[in-house]
Amino acid sequence: MTNDSNRSRDDLGRRVAHRRIELGLTRPQLAERAGMALGYIDYLEHNPPNLSRAALNRLADALHTSPDSLLGAGFEEPAGSASTRIPDPRLCSLDSQECMELIGKGGVGRIAFTVAGDTAPTVLPVNFLIAGNGVVFRTAAHGMIAEHAIGIDVCFETDRLDGATSEGWSVLITGRARAVRDTAELSALRATAPVRPWAAGKRDLLVMIVPTKITGRRVLGGHP
């Protein structure tokens, strides 16, 4: 077995758990959907599984995804790099409520801001959660965001792309970024929106973007 195959098998359980949580399913619910024993679902989420193709297909169907996605196919390729597989794609606008529902579980987004003297905006990725109607993330107290984005209007973008179906959506938020310093608000946000950055290092400054404008777009397949 190649190294890539080994890595795909090792990561399968992690992808299954991530997708299950993303859909809001419990392990018993997934086990029932996939026609598998609960103990086996628990095992494969924590150990490198050795699934048959039929079992992998059942699991993918239960998680509303593809077997290739669970195996991490295309992970090294840039999102959306393949040509569209939809002959007649449709682009539709999303209202603010739909946008907030799509990003309600948080994830990874990008904050864009202009540094004084620069001719182009700086764009940086952040892990975020939604608290109330605001976007919350943590950053370094003396980093680029803290030094140049606090107290000004910024843009925040996040999206989801499905390479298997050539569909996806994006949400763009404009608003003012502010550092959260009030003790009571900090305590409440740490309890309700415990965002954890992927990046290493001390990132204790909690930042909130309160939207003044929310727009979104979705690409869908054409009519049958």
Tab-separated table of C-alpha atoms in Angstrom:
chain	number	residue	atom	x	y	z
A	1	MET	CA	0.000	0.000	0.000
A	2	THR	CA	1.366	3.430	-0.930
A	3	ASN	CA	1.991	6.207	1.567
A	4	ASP	CA	-0.945	8.176	0.095
A	5	SER	CA	-3.227	5.174	0.543
A	6	ASN	CA	-2.059	4.709	4.117
A	7	ARG	CA	-2.691	8.379	4.881
A	8	SER	CA	-6.165	8.233	3.310
A	9	ARG	CA	-7.068	5.221	5.435
A	10	ASP	CA	-5.642	6.792	8.588
A	11	ASP	CA	-7.605	9.999	7.979
A	12	LEU	CA	-10.868	8.295	7.041
A	13	GLY	CA	-12.087	8.038	10.629
A	14	ARG	CA	-11.310	11.710	11.214
A	15	ARG	CA	-13.257	12.700	8.106
A	16	VAL	CA	-16.191	10.510	9.116
A	17	ALA	CA	-16.320	12.111	12.572
A	18	HIS	CA	-16.005	15.613	11.107
A	19	ARG	CA	-18.786	15.027	8.589
A	20	ARG	CA	-21.031	13.413	11.216
A	21	ILE	CA	-20.667	16.412	13.519
A	22	GLU	CA	-21.147	18.783	10.580
A	23	LEU	CA	-24.523	17.124	9.890
A	24	GLY	CA	-25.466	17.189	13.573
A	25	LEU	CA	-25.655	13.398	13.817
A	26	THR	CA	-24.940	11.275	16.866
A	27	ARG	CA	-23.003	8.036	16.484
A	28	PRO	CA	-26.172	5.945	17.033
A	29	GLN	CA	-27.940	7.913	14.297
A	30	LEU	CA	-25.064	7.392	11.877
A	31	ALA	CA	-24.916	3.697	12.741
A	32	GLU	CA	-28.638	3.358	11.981
A	33	ARG	CA	-28.345	5.261	8.701
A	34	ALA	CA	-25.358	3.242	7.527
A	35	GLY	CA	-26.667	-0.116	8.750
A	36	MET	CA	-23.587	-0.612	10.912
A	37	ALA	CA	-23.033	-1.547	14.521
A	38	LEU	CA	-22.662	1.394	16.918
A	39	GLY	CA	-19.442	-0.097	18.295
A	40	TYR	CA	-17.956	-0.203	14.817
A	41	ILE	CA	-18.792	3.472	14.152
A	42	ASP	CA	-17.058	4.359	17.407
A	43	TYR	CA	-14.068	2.186	16.457
A	44	LEU	CA	-13.560	3.586	12.970
A	45	GLU	CA	-13.705	7.196	14.225
A	46	HIS	CA	-10.724	6.493	16.462
A	47	ASN	CA	-8.732	3.860	14.535
A	48	PRO	CA	-7.519	3.338	10.968
A	49	PRO	CA	-10.393	1.284	9.491
A	50	ASN	CA	-10.247	-1.333	6.763
A	51	LEU	CA	-13.616	-0.892	5.066
A	52	SER	CA	-14.887	-2.868	2.139
A	53	ARG	CA	-15.976	-0.802	-0.856
A	54	ALA	CA	-19.619	-1.665	-0.140
A	55	ALA	CA	-19.311	-0.523	3.480
A	56	LEU	CA	-17.550	2.658	2.395
A	57	ASN	CA	-20.378	3.381	-0.059
A	58	ARG	CA	-23.023	2.865	2.644
A	59	LEU	CA	-21.145	5.147	5.002
A	60	ALA	CA	-20.787	7.856	2.341
A	61	ASP	CA	-24.506	7.639	1.523
A	62	ALA	CA	-25.384	7.978	5.213
A	63	LEU	CA	-23.182	11.071	5.448
A	64	HIS	CA	-24.519	12.605	2.220
A	65	THR	CA	-21.058	12.686	0.658
A	66	SER	CA	-18.941	10.625	-1.707
A	67	PRO	CA	-16.568	7.739	-0.941
A	68	ASP	CA	-13.754	9.696	-2.575
A	69	SER	CA	-14.397	12.659	-0.271
A	70	LEU	CA	-14.152	10.433	2.794
A	71	LEU	CA	-10.866	9.086	1.432
A	72	GLY	CA	-9.561	12.622	0.944
A	73	ALA	CA	-9.411	12.567	-2.855
A	74	GLY	CA	-8.275	15.895	-4.227
A	75	PHE	CA	-7.223	17.220	-0.817
A	76	GLU	CA	-3.899	18.452	-2.223
A	77	GLU	CA	-5.591	20.146	-5.193
A	78	PRO	CA	-6.720	23.766	-4.962
A	79	ALA	CA	-10.457	24.015	-4.308
A	80	GLY	CA	-12.357	24.538	-7.532
A	81	SER	CA	-9.337	23.867	-9.761
A	82	ALA	CA	-11.210	21.292	-11.840
A	83	SER	CA	-13.503	22.319	-14.668
A	84	THR	CA	-17.170	22.513	-13.759
A	85	ARG	CA	-19.098	19.298	-14.254
A	86	ILE	CA	-22.426	21.086	-14.472
A	87	PRO	CA	-23.549	21.904	-18.032
A	88	ASP	CA	-25.906	24.682	-16.972
A	89	PRO	CA	-24.884	26.077	-13.566
A	90	ARG	CA	-27.078	28.621	-11.813
A	91	LEU	CA	-25.868	31.506	-9.665
A	92	CYS	CA	-28.304	32.785	-7.060
A	93	SER	CA	-28.069	35.450	-4.390
A	94	LEU	CA	-28.533	34.658	-0.705
A	95	ASP	CA	-30.247	36.924	1.775
A	96	SER	CA	-28.606	37.803	5.082
A	97	GLN	CA	-30.541	35.183	7.035
A	98	GLU	CA	-29.502	32.409	4.655
A	99	CYS	CA	-25.908	33.606	4.872
A	100	MET	CA	-25.860	33.507	8.672
A	101	GLU	CA	-27.454	30.055	8.678
A	102	LEU	CA	-24.735	28.768	6.340
A	103	ILE	CA	-21.880	30.063	8.488
A	104	GLY	CA	-23.586	29.447	11.826
A	105	LYS	CA	-21.330	26.534	12.788
A	106	GLY	CA	-18.143	28.489	12.166
A	107	GLY	CA	-15.085	27.211	10.364
A	108	VAL	CA	-12.265	28.905	8.489
A	109	GLY	CA	-12.698	32.284	6.823
A	110	ARG	CA	-10.590	35.173	5.588
A	111	ILE	CA	-10.384	38.702	6.995
A	112	ALA	CA	-9.370	41.451	4.586
A	113	PHE	CA	-8.164	44.897	5.646
A	114	THR	CA	-5.970	47.657	4.309
A	115	VAL	CA	-2.749	48.569	6.066
A	116	ALA	CA	-2.023	52.290	5.974
A	117	GLY	CA	0.320	53.025	3.097
A	118	ASP	CA	-0.349	49.776	1.231
A	119	THR	CA	-1.993	49.829	-2.179
A	120	ALA	CA	-3.675	46.426	-1.827
A	121	PRO	CA	-5.570	44.785	1.031
A	122	THR	CA	-4.056	42.201	3.351
A	123	VAL	CA	-6.027	38.951	3.517
A	124	LEU	CA	-5.452	36.462	6.344
A	125	PRO	CA	-7.199	33.178	7.283
A	126	VAL	CA	-8.804	32.805	10.720
A	127	ASN	CA	-10.792	30.176	12.559
A	128	PHE	CA	-14.133	31.686	13.507
A	129	LEU	CA	-17.395	31.108	15.326
A	130	ILE	CA	-20.648	33.048	15.322
A	131	ALA	CA	-21.809	34.698	18.556
A	132	GLY	CA	-25.161	36.440	18.291
A	133	ASN	CA	-24.866	38.119	14.927
A	134	GLY	CA	-21.116	38.716	15.109
A	135	VAL	CA	-18.093	36.882	13.742
A	136	VAL	CA	-15.647	36.000	16.523
A	137	PHE	CA	-12.035	34.855	16.228
A	138	ARG	CA	-8.802	34.927	18.211
A	139	THR	CA	-5.529	36.452	17.127
A	140	ALA	CA	-2.141	37.493	18.475
A	141	ALA	CA	-2.201	40.626	20.597
A	142	HIS	CA	0.634	42.185	18.591
A	143	GLY	CA	0.064	40.606	15.190
A	144	MET	CA	-1.001	42.089	11.859
A	145	ILE	CA	-4.717	42.002	12.648
A	146	ALA	CA	-4.330	43.523	16.101
A	147	GLU	CA	-2.031	46.254	14.833
A	148	HIS	CA	-3.905	47.221	11.671
A	149	ALA	CA	-7.507	45.924	11.620
A	150	ILE	CA	-8.945	46.862	15.015
A	151	GLY	CA	-11.334	49.796	14.935
A	152	ILE	CA	-11.676	49.937	11.150
A	153	ASP	CA	-14.098	48.536	8.584
A	154	VAL	CA	-12.982	45.148	7.322
A	155	CYS	CA	-14.306	42.400	5.069
A	156	PHE	CA	-14.751	38.794	6.128
A	157	GLU	CA	-15.293	35.978	3.626
A	158	THR	CA	-15.946	32.277	4.002
A	159	ASP	CA	-17.161	29.607	1.623
A	160	ARG	CA	-17.776	25.936	1.012
A	161	LEU	CA	-16.971	24.229	-2.278
A	162	ASP	CA	-17.965	20.729	-3.373
A	163	GLY	CA	-15.544	19.522	-6.018
A	164	ALA	CA	-17.581	16.366	-6.615
A	165	THR	CA	-20.640	18.309	-7.768
A	166	SER	CA	-19.059	21.650	-8.786
A	167	GLU	CA	-21.430	23.425	-6.432
A	168	GLY	CA	-20.791	25.779	-3.556
A	169	TRP	CA	-21.518	29.034	-1.777
A	170	SER	CA	-19.702	32.066	-0.452
A	171	VAL	CA	-20.616	34.670	2.148
A	172	LEU	CA	-19.113	38.147	2.405
A	173	ILE	CA	-19.504	40.282	5.525
A	174	THR	CA	-18.534	43.925	5.883
A	175	GLY	CA	-18.287	45.413	9.354
A	176	ARG	CA	-16.085	47.035	11.949
A	177	ALA	CA	-13.591	44.867	13.808
A	178	ARG	CA	-13.237	45.499	17.513
A	179	ALA	CA	-11.189	43.926	20.254
A	180	VAL	CA	-13.324	42.423	23.011
A	181	ARG	CA	-11.955	43.731	26.291
A	182	ASP	CA	-14.960	43.931	28.613
A	183	THR	CA	-14.545	41.265	31.285
A	184	ALA	CA	-18.187	40.188	31.315
A	185	GLU	CA	-18.373	39.992	27.519
A	186	LEU	CA	-15.110	38.068	27.357
A	187	SER	CA	-16.376	35.563	29.891
A	188	ALA	CA	-19.653	35.112	28.008
A	189	LEU	CA	-17.945	34.641	24.637
A	190	ARG	CA	-15.454	32.151	26.025
A	191	ALA	CA	-18.387	30.117	27.290
A	192	THR	CA	-20.618	30.374	24.206
A	193	ALA	CA	-18.070	30.742	21.394
A	194	PRO	CA	-14.847	28.971	22.447
A	195	VAL	CA	-13.085	29.441	19.113
A	196	ARG	CA	-9.710	27.683	18.815
A	197	PRO	CA	-7.181	28.826	16.206
A	198	TRP	CA	-5.333	26.179	14.203
A	199	ALA	CA	-2.193	28.296	14.140
A	200	ALA	CA	0.319	27.853	16.924
A	201	GLY	CA	1.377	30.570	19.287
A	202	LYS	CA	-0.316	32.749	21.855
A	203	ARG	CA	-3.539	34.091	20.349
A	204	ASP	CA	-5.502	35.475	23.269
A	205	LEU	CA	-6.969	38.607	21.712
A	206	LEU	CA	-10.640	38.023	20.984
A	207	VAL	CA	-11.926	40.013	18.014
A	208	MET	CA	-15.524	40.511	16.905
A	209	ILE	CA	-16.788	41.758	13.553
A	210	VAL	CA	-20.306	43.162	13.808
A	211	PRO	CA	-21.837	43.036	10.311
A	212	THR	CA	-23.138	46.168	8.629
A	213	LYS	CA	-23.628	44.358	5.317
A	214	ILE	CA	-24.037	40.657	4.550
A	215	THR	CA	-24.155	39.234	1.031
A	216	GLY	CA	-23.856	35.738	-0.372
A	217	ARG	CA	-23.907	33.723	-3.564
A	218	ARG	CA	-24.583	30.076	-4.307
A	219	VAL	CA	-23.746	28.053	-7.416
A	220	LEU	CA	-26.224	25.264	-8.138
A	221	GLY	CA	-26.642	22.676	-10.842
A	222	GLY	CA	-28.894	23.418	-13.788
A	223	HIS	CA	-32.480	22.266	-13.990
A	224	PRO	CA	-32.927	18.595	-14.948
